[in-house]
Short mmCIF file of C-alpha atoms and ligand atoms in Angstrom, two decimals:
data_model
loop_
_atom_site.label_atom_id
_atom_site.label_comp_id
_atom_site.label_asym_id
_atom_site.label_seq_id
_atom_site.Cartn_x
_atom_site.Cartn_y
_atom_site.Cartn_z
CA UNK A 26 117.06 75.40 121.01
CA UNK A 27 115.34 78.56 119.80
CA UNK A 28 112.47 79.44 117.51
CA UNK A 29 113.14 81.02 114.12
CA UNK A 30 110.91 81.79 111.16
CA UNK A 31 111.85 80.59 107.69
CA UNK A 32 110.62 82.83 104.87
CA UNK A 33 110.46 81.53 101.30
CA UNK A 34 109.87 83.75 98.34
CA UNK A 35 108.56 82.95 94.92
CA UNK A 36 111.81 82.13 93.12
CA UNK A 37 110.56 83.08 89.69
CA UNK A 38 111.00 86.80 89.76
CA UNK A 39 114.18 86.68 91.80
CA UNK A 40 116.07 85.14 88.92
CA UNK A 41 118.06 87.07 86.42
CA UNK A 42 119.73 90.46 86.38
CA UNK A 43 117.22 92.19 88.64
CA UNK A 44 117.63 89.74 91.49
CA UNK A 45 119.50 92.18 93.73
CA UNK A 46 116.86 94.85 93.19
CA UNK A 47 114.02 92.49 94.09
CA UNK A 48 115.82 91.08 97.09
CA UNK A 49 116.52 94.51 98.53
CA UNK A 50 112.87 95.51 98.11
CA UNK A 51 111.81 92.20 99.64
CA UNK A 52 114.02 92.64 102.70
CA UNK A 53 112.89 96.26 103.08
CA UNK A 54 109.26 95.15 103.07
CA UNK A 55 109.93 92.51 105.73
CA UNK A 56 111.79 95.01 107.90
CA UNK A 57 108.94 97.49 107.56
CA UNK A 58 106.40 94.86 108.61
CA UNK A 59 108.51 93.98 111.65
CA UNK A 60 109.23 97.54 112.67
CA UNK A 61 109.13 97.91 116.44
CA UNK A 62 109.65 94.18 117.05
CA UNK A 63 113.07 93.02 118.20
CA UNK A 64 114.47 90.61 115.58
CA UNK A 65 117.24 89.94 113.09
CA UNK A 66 116.75 89.14 109.42
CA UNK A 67 119.29 86.95 107.63
CA UNK A 68 119.53 85.39 104.20
CA UNK A 69 120.25 81.73 103.91
CA UNK A 70 120.37 79.58 100.78
CA UNK A 71 117.67 81.35 98.81
CA UNK A 72 115.51 81.98 101.84
CA UNK A 73 115.33 84.41 104.71
CA UNK A 74 115.41 83.69 108.40
CA UNK A 75 113.90 85.83 111.14
CA UNK A 76 115.57 85.18 114.48
CA UNK A 77 116.45 86.82 117.77
CA UNK A 78 112.83 87.56 118.72
CA UNK A 79 110.95 86.83 121.94
CA UNK A 80 109.25 83.47 121.64
CA UNK A 81 105.88 84.92 122.77
CA UNK A 82 105.99 87.21 119.74
CA UNK A 83 106.09 84.33 117.23
CA UNK A 84 102.39 84.38 116.28
CA UNK A 85 102.36 88.15 116.09
CA UNK A 86 105.37 88.18 113.78
CA UNK A 87 103.81 85.52 111.55
CA UNK A 88 100.58 87.56 111.38
CA UNK A 89 102.58 90.59 110.26
CA UNK A 90 104.55 88.59 107.70
CA UNK A 91 101.33 87.17 106.23
CA UNK A 92 100.72 90.65 104.82
CA UNK A 93 104.08 91.04 103.11
CA UNK A 94 103.83 90.65 99.34
CA UNK A 95 106.50 88.45 97.81
CA UNK A 96 106.42 85.86 100.59
CA UNK A 97 105.30 82.51 99.25
CA UNK A 98 105.36 80.54 102.50
CA UNK A 99 106.74 80.50 106.03
CA UNK A 100 107.57 77.94 108.68
CA UNK A 101 108.17 78.33 112.36
CA UNK A 102 111.21 76.14 113.04
CA UNK A 103 113.39 75.08 115.93
CA UNK A 104 117.04 75.88 115.45
CA UNK A 105 119.36 73.36 117.08
CA UNK A 106 122.97 72.34 116.84
CA UNK A 107 123.60 70.03 113.89
CA UNK A 108 123.71 67.06 116.21
CA UNK A 109 121.42 64.02 115.98
CA UNK A 110 120.44 64.15 119.67
CA UNK A 111 119.54 67.82 119.48
CA UNK A 112 117.71 67.32 116.20
CA UNK A 113 115.72 64.49 117.77
CA UNK A 114 114.72 66.71 120.71
CA UNK A 115 113.38 69.28 118.25
CA UNK A 116 111.68 66.59 116.15
CA UNK A 117 109.79 65.43 119.25
CA UNK A 118 108.37 68.94 119.66
CA UNK A 119 107.35 69.14 116.02
CA UNK A 120 105.88 65.64 115.88
CA UNK A 121 102.30 64.77 116.75
CA UNK A 122 101.83 61.99 119.31
CA UNK A 123 99.77 59.80 116.95
CA UNK A 124 99.13 59.42 113.24
CA UNK A 125 101.24 58.59 110.22
CA UNK A 126 104.29 60.64 109.37
CA UNK A 127 107.27 61.05 107.14
CA UNK A 128 110.62 62.68 107.87
CA UNK A 129 112.12 64.71 105.04
CA UNK A 130 115.70 65.85 105.40
CA UNK A 131 117.95 68.15 103.50
CA UNK A 132 121.69 68.39 104.10
CA UNK A 133 123.47 71.50 102.89
CA UNK A 134 126.55 70.54 104.92
CA UNK A 135 127.97 67.63 102.93
CA UNK A 136 130.50 66.99 105.71
CA UNK A 137 127.70 66.03 108.09
CA UNK A 138 128.33 62.33 108.89
CA UNK A 139 124.88 61.13 107.76
CA UNK A 140 123.28 61.55 104.33
CA UNK A 141 119.82 63.09 104.19
CA UNK A 142 118.22 59.67 103.75
CA UNK A 143 120.09 58.39 106.78
CA UNK A 144 119.03 61.41 108.84
CA UNK A 145 115.38 60.78 107.96
CA UNK A 146 115.64 57.07 108.74
CA UNK A 147 117.42 57.61 112.05
CA UNK A 148 115.10 60.37 113.35
CA UNK A 149 112.02 58.51 112.03
CA UNK A 150 113.13 55.40 113.91
CA UNK A 151 113.69 57.29 117.14
CA UNK A 152 110.27 59.00 116.87
CA UNK A 153 108.61 55.61 116.31
CA UNK A 154 110.05 54.17 119.48
CA UNK A 155 109.39 57.34 121.47
CA UNK A 156 105.74 57.82 120.47
CA UNK A 157 104.50 54.24 120.46
CA UNK A 158 101.33 55.01 118.45
CA UNK A 159 103.00 56.60 115.41
CA UNK A 160 103.28 54.90 112.04
CA UNK A 161 105.41 55.75 109.02
CA UNK A 162 103.73 56.47 105.71
CA UNK A 163 106.06 57.75 103.02
CA UNK A 164 103.30 58.17 100.40
CA UNK A 165 100.41 59.82 102.22
CA UNK A 166 101.48 60.81 105.74
CA UNK A 167 99.16 62.81 108.01
CA UNK A 168 102.10 65.05 108.95
CA UNK A 169 105.73 65.71 108.08
CA UNK A 170 108.85 66.42 110.08
CA UNK A 171 111.29 68.50 108.05
CA UNK A 172 114.98 68.67 108.90
CA UNK A 173 117.39 71.07 107.28
CA UNK A 174 121.07 70.63 108.23
CA UNK A 175 122.76 73.91 107.44
CA UNK A 176 126.37 74.67 106.59
CA UNK A 177 126.92 76.76 109.73
CA UNK A 178 126.69 73.88 112.21
CA UNK A 179 123.00 74.32 112.98
CA UNK A 180 119.87 72.51 111.90
CA UNK A 181 116.29 73.69 111.38
CA UNK A 182 113.43 71.38 112.33
CA UNK A 183 109.83 72.20 111.47
CA UNK A 184 106.49 70.61 110.71
CA UNK A 185 104.31 72.94 108.72
CA UNK A 186 104.03 75.71 106.17
CA UNK A 187 101.98 78.89 106.41
CA UNK A 188 100.84 80.50 103.19
CA UNK A 189 102.28 83.92 102.52
CA UNK A 190 100.55 86.70 100.59
CA UNK A 191 102.45 85.84 97.37
CA UNK A 192 102.83 88.54 94.72
CA UNK A 193 105.80 90.85 94.31
CA UNK A 194 107.57 93.06 96.84
CA UNK A 195 106.04 96.54 97.04
CA UNK A 196 108.41 99.00 95.42
CA UNK A 197 109.30 96.88 92.41
CA UNK A 198 106.56 98.01 90.01
CA UNK A 199 106.28 101.79 89.97
CA UNK A 200 103.68 103.93 91.69
CA UNK A 201 99.94 104.16 91.08
CA UNK A 202 97.37 106.70 92.23
CA UNK A 203 94.32 104.87 93.53
CA UNK A 204 90.95 106.60 93.26
CA UNK A 205 89.51 105.45 96.54
CA UNK A 206 85.85 105.83 97.44
CA UNK A 207 84.34 104.41 100.60
CA UNK A 208 82.99 101.46 98.62
CA UNK A 209 83.90 97.80 98.41
CA UNK A 210 85.71 97.84 95.09
CA UNK A 211 88.41 100.48 95.13
CA UNK A 212 90.28 99.19 98.21
CA UNK A 213 90.39 95.74 96.62
CA UNK A 214 91.71 97.26 93.38
CA UNK A 215 94.47 98.99 95.36
CA UNK A 216 95.34 95.76 97.12
CA UNK A 217 95.63 93.89 93.83
CA UNK A 218 98.01 96.44 92.34
CA UNK A 219 100.10 96.64 95.52
CA UNK A 220 100.33 92.88 95.35
CA UNK A 221 102.02 93.22 91.98
CA UNK A 222 104.67 95.39 93.61
CA UNK A 223 103.19 98.81 93.01
CA UNK A 224 103.58 101.62 95.53
CA UNK A 225 100.13 103.11 96.23
CA UNK A 226 99.17 106.72 96.70
CA UNK A 227 95.48 107.64 96.93
CA UNK A 228 92.99 110.34 96.11
CA UNK A 229 89.52 110.65 97.59
CA UNK A 230 86.77 112.99 96.39
CA UNK A 231 84.18 114.27 98.81
CA UNK A 232 81.41 116.86 98.71
CA UNK A 233 81.81 118.40 102.15
CA UNK A 234 79.56 119.63 103.79
CA UNK A 235 77.11 117.38 101.88
CA UNK A 236 79.31 114.45 102.79
CA UNK A 237 80.38 114.16 106.41
CA UNK A 238 83.78 114.09 108.03
CA UNK A 239 82.88 110.63 109.21
CA UNK A 240 82.61 109.51 105.56
CA UNK A 241 86.16 110.74 105.03
CA UNK A 242 87.33 108.98 108.21
CA UNK A 243 85.97 105.77 106.73
CA UNK A 244 88.22 106.24 103.71
CA UNK A 245 91.20 106.76 106.02
CA UNK A 246 90.23 103.59 107.88
CA UNK A 247 90.20 101.69 104.60
CA UNK A 248 93.52 103.17 103.59
CA UNK A 249 95.02 102.17 106.93
CA UNK A 250 94.02 98.57 106.28
CA UNK A 251 95.66 98.75 102.85
CA UNK A 252 98.74 100.32 104.43
CA UNK A 253 99.10 97.32 106.72
CA UNK A 254 100.03 95.42 103.54
CA UNK A 255 101.99 97.96 101.59
CA UNK A 256 103.33 100.56 103.99
CA UNK A 257 102.54 104.25 104.24
CA UNK A 258 99.94 105.59 101.81
CA UNK A 259 99.58 109.29 101.17
CA UNK A 260 95.93 110.29 100.72
CA UNK A 261 94.88 113.42 98.84
CA UNK A 262 91.37 114.66 99.64
CA UNK A 263 89.67 116.84 97.06
CA UNK A 264 86.36 118.65 97.45
CA UNK A 265 84.31 118.04 94.32
CA UNK A 266 81.35 120.14 95.39
CA UNK A 267 82.18 123.20 93.29
CA UNK A 268 82.40 121.03 90.19
CA UNK A 269 79.21 119.15 90.97
CA UNK A 270 77.37 122.43 91.45
CA UNK A 271 78.71 123.79 88.18
CA UNK A 272 77.62 120.63 86.37
CA UNK A 273 74.22 120.81 88.10
CA UNK A 274 73.65 124.36 86.95
CA UNK A 275 74.95 124.05 83.40
CA UNK A 276 74.58 120.49 82.15
CA UNK A 277 71.79 117.96 81.60
CA UNK A 278 70.74 116.35 84.88
CA UNK A 279 71.18 112.78 83.62
CA UNK A 280 74.85 113.44 82.82
CA UNK A 281 75.85 114.45 86.36
CA UNK A 282 77.51 111.13 87.24
CA UNK A 283 79.45 110.65 84.03
CA UNK A 284 80.60 114.29 83.96
CA UNK A 285 81.77 114.22 87.57
CA UNK A 286 83.59 110.98 86.91
CA UNK A 287 85.46 112.64 84.06
CA UNK A 288 86.46 115.47 86.38
CA UNK A 289 87.62 112.99 89.02
CA UNK A 290 89.85 111.37 86.43
CA UNK A 291 91.24 114.68 85.19
CA UNK A 292 92.02 115.87 88.73
CA UNK A 293 93.52 112.52 89.63
CA UNK A 294 95.75 112.70 86.57
CA UNK A 295 97.11 116.09 87.66
CA UNK A 296 97.79 114.82 91.17
CA UNK A 297 99.42 111.71 89.75
CA UNK A 298 101.77 113.73 87.54
CA UNK A 299 102.67 116.08 90.42
CA UNK A 300 103.48 113.14 92.68
CA UNK A 301 105.44 110.87 90.39
CA UNK A 302 102.70 108.31 89.84
CA UNK A 303 102.90 106.30 86.63
CA UNK A 304 99.24 105.39 86.34
CA UNK A 305 95.76 105.67 87.83
CA UNK A 306 93.94 102.79 89.50
CA UNK A 307 90.18 102.49 89.89
CA UNK A 308 87.77 99.87 91.18
CA UNK A 309 85.67 100.03 88.04
CA UNK A 310 83.95 96.88 86.95
CA UNK A 311 82.11 96.46 83.71
CA UNK A 312 78.34 96.33 83.90
CA UNK A 313 78.07 97.09 87.61
CA UNK A 314 76.37 100.49 87.63
CA UNK A 315 75.19 103.10 85.16
CA UNK A 316 78.56 104.79 84.75
CA UNK A 317 80.34 101.49 84.25
CA UNK A 318 78.72 100.33 81.06
CA UNK A 319 81.10 99.87 78.15
CA UNK A 320 80.05 103.27 76.79
CA UNK A 321 80.40 104.86 80.23
CA UNK A 322 83.94 103.53 80.58
CA UNK A 323 84.85 104.78 77.10
CA UNK A 324 83.69 108.27 78.03
CA UNK A 325 85.46 108.20 81.42
CA UNK A 326 88.67 106.83 79.95
CA UNK A 327 88.69 109.53 77.30
CA UNK A 328 89.14 112.22 79.97
CA UNK A 329 92.79 111.33 80.63
CA UNK A 330 95.88 110.29 78.73
CA UNK A 331 97.57 108.47 81.62
CA UNK A 332 97.05 104.69 81.65
CA UNK A 333 94.19 103.63 83.94
CA UNK A 334 94.47 100.25 85.65
CA UNK A 335 91.14 98.60 86.39
CA UNK A 336 92.13 95.31 87.98
CA UNK A 337 88.51 94.38 88.82
CA UNK A 338 87.16 95.03 85.36
CA UNK A 339 86.01 91.49 84.59
CA UNK A 340 85.41 90.11 88.07
CA UNK A 341 82.04 89.07 89.46
CA UNK A 342 80.76 91.10 92.41
CA UNK A 343 80.69 88.05 94.70
CA UNK A 344 84.35 87.37 93.98
CA UNK A 345 85.26 91.00 94.69
CA UNK A 346 83.34 90.75 97.98
CA UNK A 347 85.21 87.55 98.84
CA UNK A 348 88.50 89.31 98.21
CA UNK A 349 87.41 92.30 100.32
CA UNK A 350 86.70 89.86 103.16
CA UNK A 351 90.12 88.27 102.80
CA UNK A 352 91.91 91.61 102.62
CA UNK A 353 89.92 92.80 105.64
CA UNK A 354 88.26 95.88 104.12
CA UNK A 355 84.75 94.49 103.69
CA UNK A 356 83.33 95.31 107.13
CA UNK A 357 84.57 98.89 106.90
CA UNK A 358 83.38 99.32 103.31
CA UNK A 359 79.80 98.34 104.10
CA UNK A 360 79.42 100.96 106.84
CA UNK A 361 76.70 103.26 105.55
CA UNK A 362 78.14 106.70 104.85
CA UNK A 363 77.23 108.95 101.98
CA UNK A 364 79.61 109.16 99.02
CA UNK A 365 80.03 112.25 96.85
CA UNK A 366 78.53 110.38 93.89
CA UNK A 367 75.41 109.36 95.78
CA UNK A 368 74.73 112.91 97.01
CA UNK A 369 74.23 114.18 93.48
CA UNK A 370 72.89 111.00 91.96
CA UNK A 371 70.61 111.79 89.01
CA UNK A 372 67.24 110.03 89.00
CA UNK A 373 67.92 108.47 85.61
CA UNK A 374 71.64 108.55 84.81
CA UNK A 375 72.60 108.03 81.17
CA UNK A 376 73.67 104.45 80.74
CA UNK A 377 74.90 104.72 77.16
CA UNK A 378 76.55 108.13 77.02
CA UNK A 379 77.87 109.23 73.64
CA UNK A 380 81.26 110.86 73.82
CA UNK A 381 80.28 113.73 71.45
CA UNK A 382 77.30 114.64 73.62
CA UNK A 383 79.26 114.53 76.84
CA UNK A 384 82.10 116.60 75.41
CA UNK A 385 79.54 119.11 74.19
CA UNK A 386 77.95 119.38 77.64
CA UNK A 387 81.35 119.66 79.25
CA UNK A 388 82.46 122.40 76.85
CA UNK A 389 80.17 124.97 78.47
CA UNK A 390 82.15 124.62 81.70
CA UNK A 391 85.40 126.42 82.48
CA UNK A 392 87.24 123.15 82.97
CA UNK A 393 90.66 124.55 83.86
CA UNK A 394 89.29 126.98 86.44
CA UNK A 395 87.10 124.32 88.03
CA UNK A 396 89.96 121.82 88.23
CA UNK A 397 92.34 124.42 89.64
CA UNK A 398 89.79 125.43 92.28
CA UNK A 399 89.19 121.81 93.26
CA UNK A 400 92.94 121.16 93.52
CA UNK A 401 93.16 124.13 95.90
CA UNK A 402 90.93 122.26 98.36
P1 ATP B 23 83.57 101.40 94.82
O1 ATP B 23 83.00 100.21 95.52
O2 ATP B 23 85.06 101.37 94.71
O3 ATP B 23 83.03 102.70 95.37
P2 ATP B 23 81.53 101.37 92.88
O4 ATP B 23 81.14 100.04 92.40
O5 ATP B 23 80.70 102.04 93.91
O6 ATP B 23 83.05 101.30 93.34
P3 ATP B 23 81.54 103.82 91.34
O7 ATP B 23 80.95 104.55 92.46
O8 ATP B 23 80.98 103.98 89.98
O9 ATP B 23 81.59 102.25 91.56
O10 ATP B 23 83.08 104.16 91.26
C1 ATP B 23 83.93 103.51 90.36
C2 ATP B 23 85.35 103.84 90.76
O11 ATP B 23 85.56 105.25 90.71
C3 ATP B 23 85.67 103.48 92.19
O12 ATP B 23 86.06 102.13 92.31
C4 ATP B 23 86.79 104.42 92.51
O13 ATP B 23 88.01 103.96 91.98
C5 ATP B 23 86.36 105.68 91.78
N1 ATP B 23 85.57 106.54 92.69
C6 ATP B 23 84.25 106.59 92.85
N2 ATP B 23 83.90 107.48 93.79
C7 ATP B 23 85.04 108.01 94.26
C8 ATP B 23 85.36 108.99 95.25
N3 ATP B 23 84.44 109.58 95.96
N4 ATP B 23 86.68 109.28 95.45
C9 ATP B 23 87.64 108.66 94.73
N5 ATP B 23 87.39 107.73 93.81
C10 ATP B 23 86.12 107.40 93.55
MG1 MG B 24 81.23 103.82 94.93
#
């Protein structure tokens, strides 16, 4: 008897012509998550099976798999010979000593001498006489014993399901460039898009030496957490200081934030095009701060022609914070380090910028030269 892990994916997107494409991406993602751990990955009747690992590694493997998008649920199962005595031995290990239970069986091997109902009845009966304090409840049991008799002469016996991360396998939905700050929102935005199958690349703007190296480290820490879900993430770091100084010298003080945000978008768009990204991703959220009013977003959006994904746009802050906790970025995000936007924060930022005015202010700047110089950093 050995331990194996059953992986179930959300069937929906695996149907149709693209099934092979999705399955390959799915398997690649699982292999990446299990890199460095001895194991084998096999397909079996619309599911995957991880086997051949050291039993002590089970929990560790499950914890890794919980971060793989596309996995709907998992079960740690005992694999036995398809033999009623062996199945019963495994069922004893899965069963609780007391409480009400139900056995549910599935028989892929139609040549197996018992039908699935007979398997359930037989194993249920043996468990009842073995654990004297058990009762059967087919409608509302306190636990289940699942038995899956396979076509290859083995059976899988398990008792519970772990939730997977759901979503789609990374690599099935293009590539996005995430504008990542050190804040709470942008890492969550990146996570949401990766969960839909998007490969993530990132850009971070700093104002070194006004912002510290430690502030940049924090962004790398956040990106590492994201990468534990979606694999390697390339991070571009751009010094925005030259641009912020040029804006400071030549433009109205209250437009500093909105003008620098437009430059961030323009620079991000160049990087995205040079690196094969299909779209930009930000953690913007309507109404949150001065630059994220409806008018502010209109003016920011106008700076680029590439589509900008804003997955958090209509979420409440508390819900974003909840997600950040679940993803595991929250504690890192709230570490107090200066951000390039806060260094040059105007006392009274415009909250309802008018596009004509902003474009007029921007027109006094040598945009192309400033962008090129920033990209050099
Ligand atoms: P966050 O929590 O993600 O920092 P926020 O609520 O603080 O968001 P802003 O500071 O207005 O809001 O930033 C809005 C979005 O702009 C961020 O979610 C991020 O995508 C992008 N952004 C802001 N600052 C930076 C930066 N220094 N580098 C890269 N992207 C940034
Ligand atoms: Mg921020």
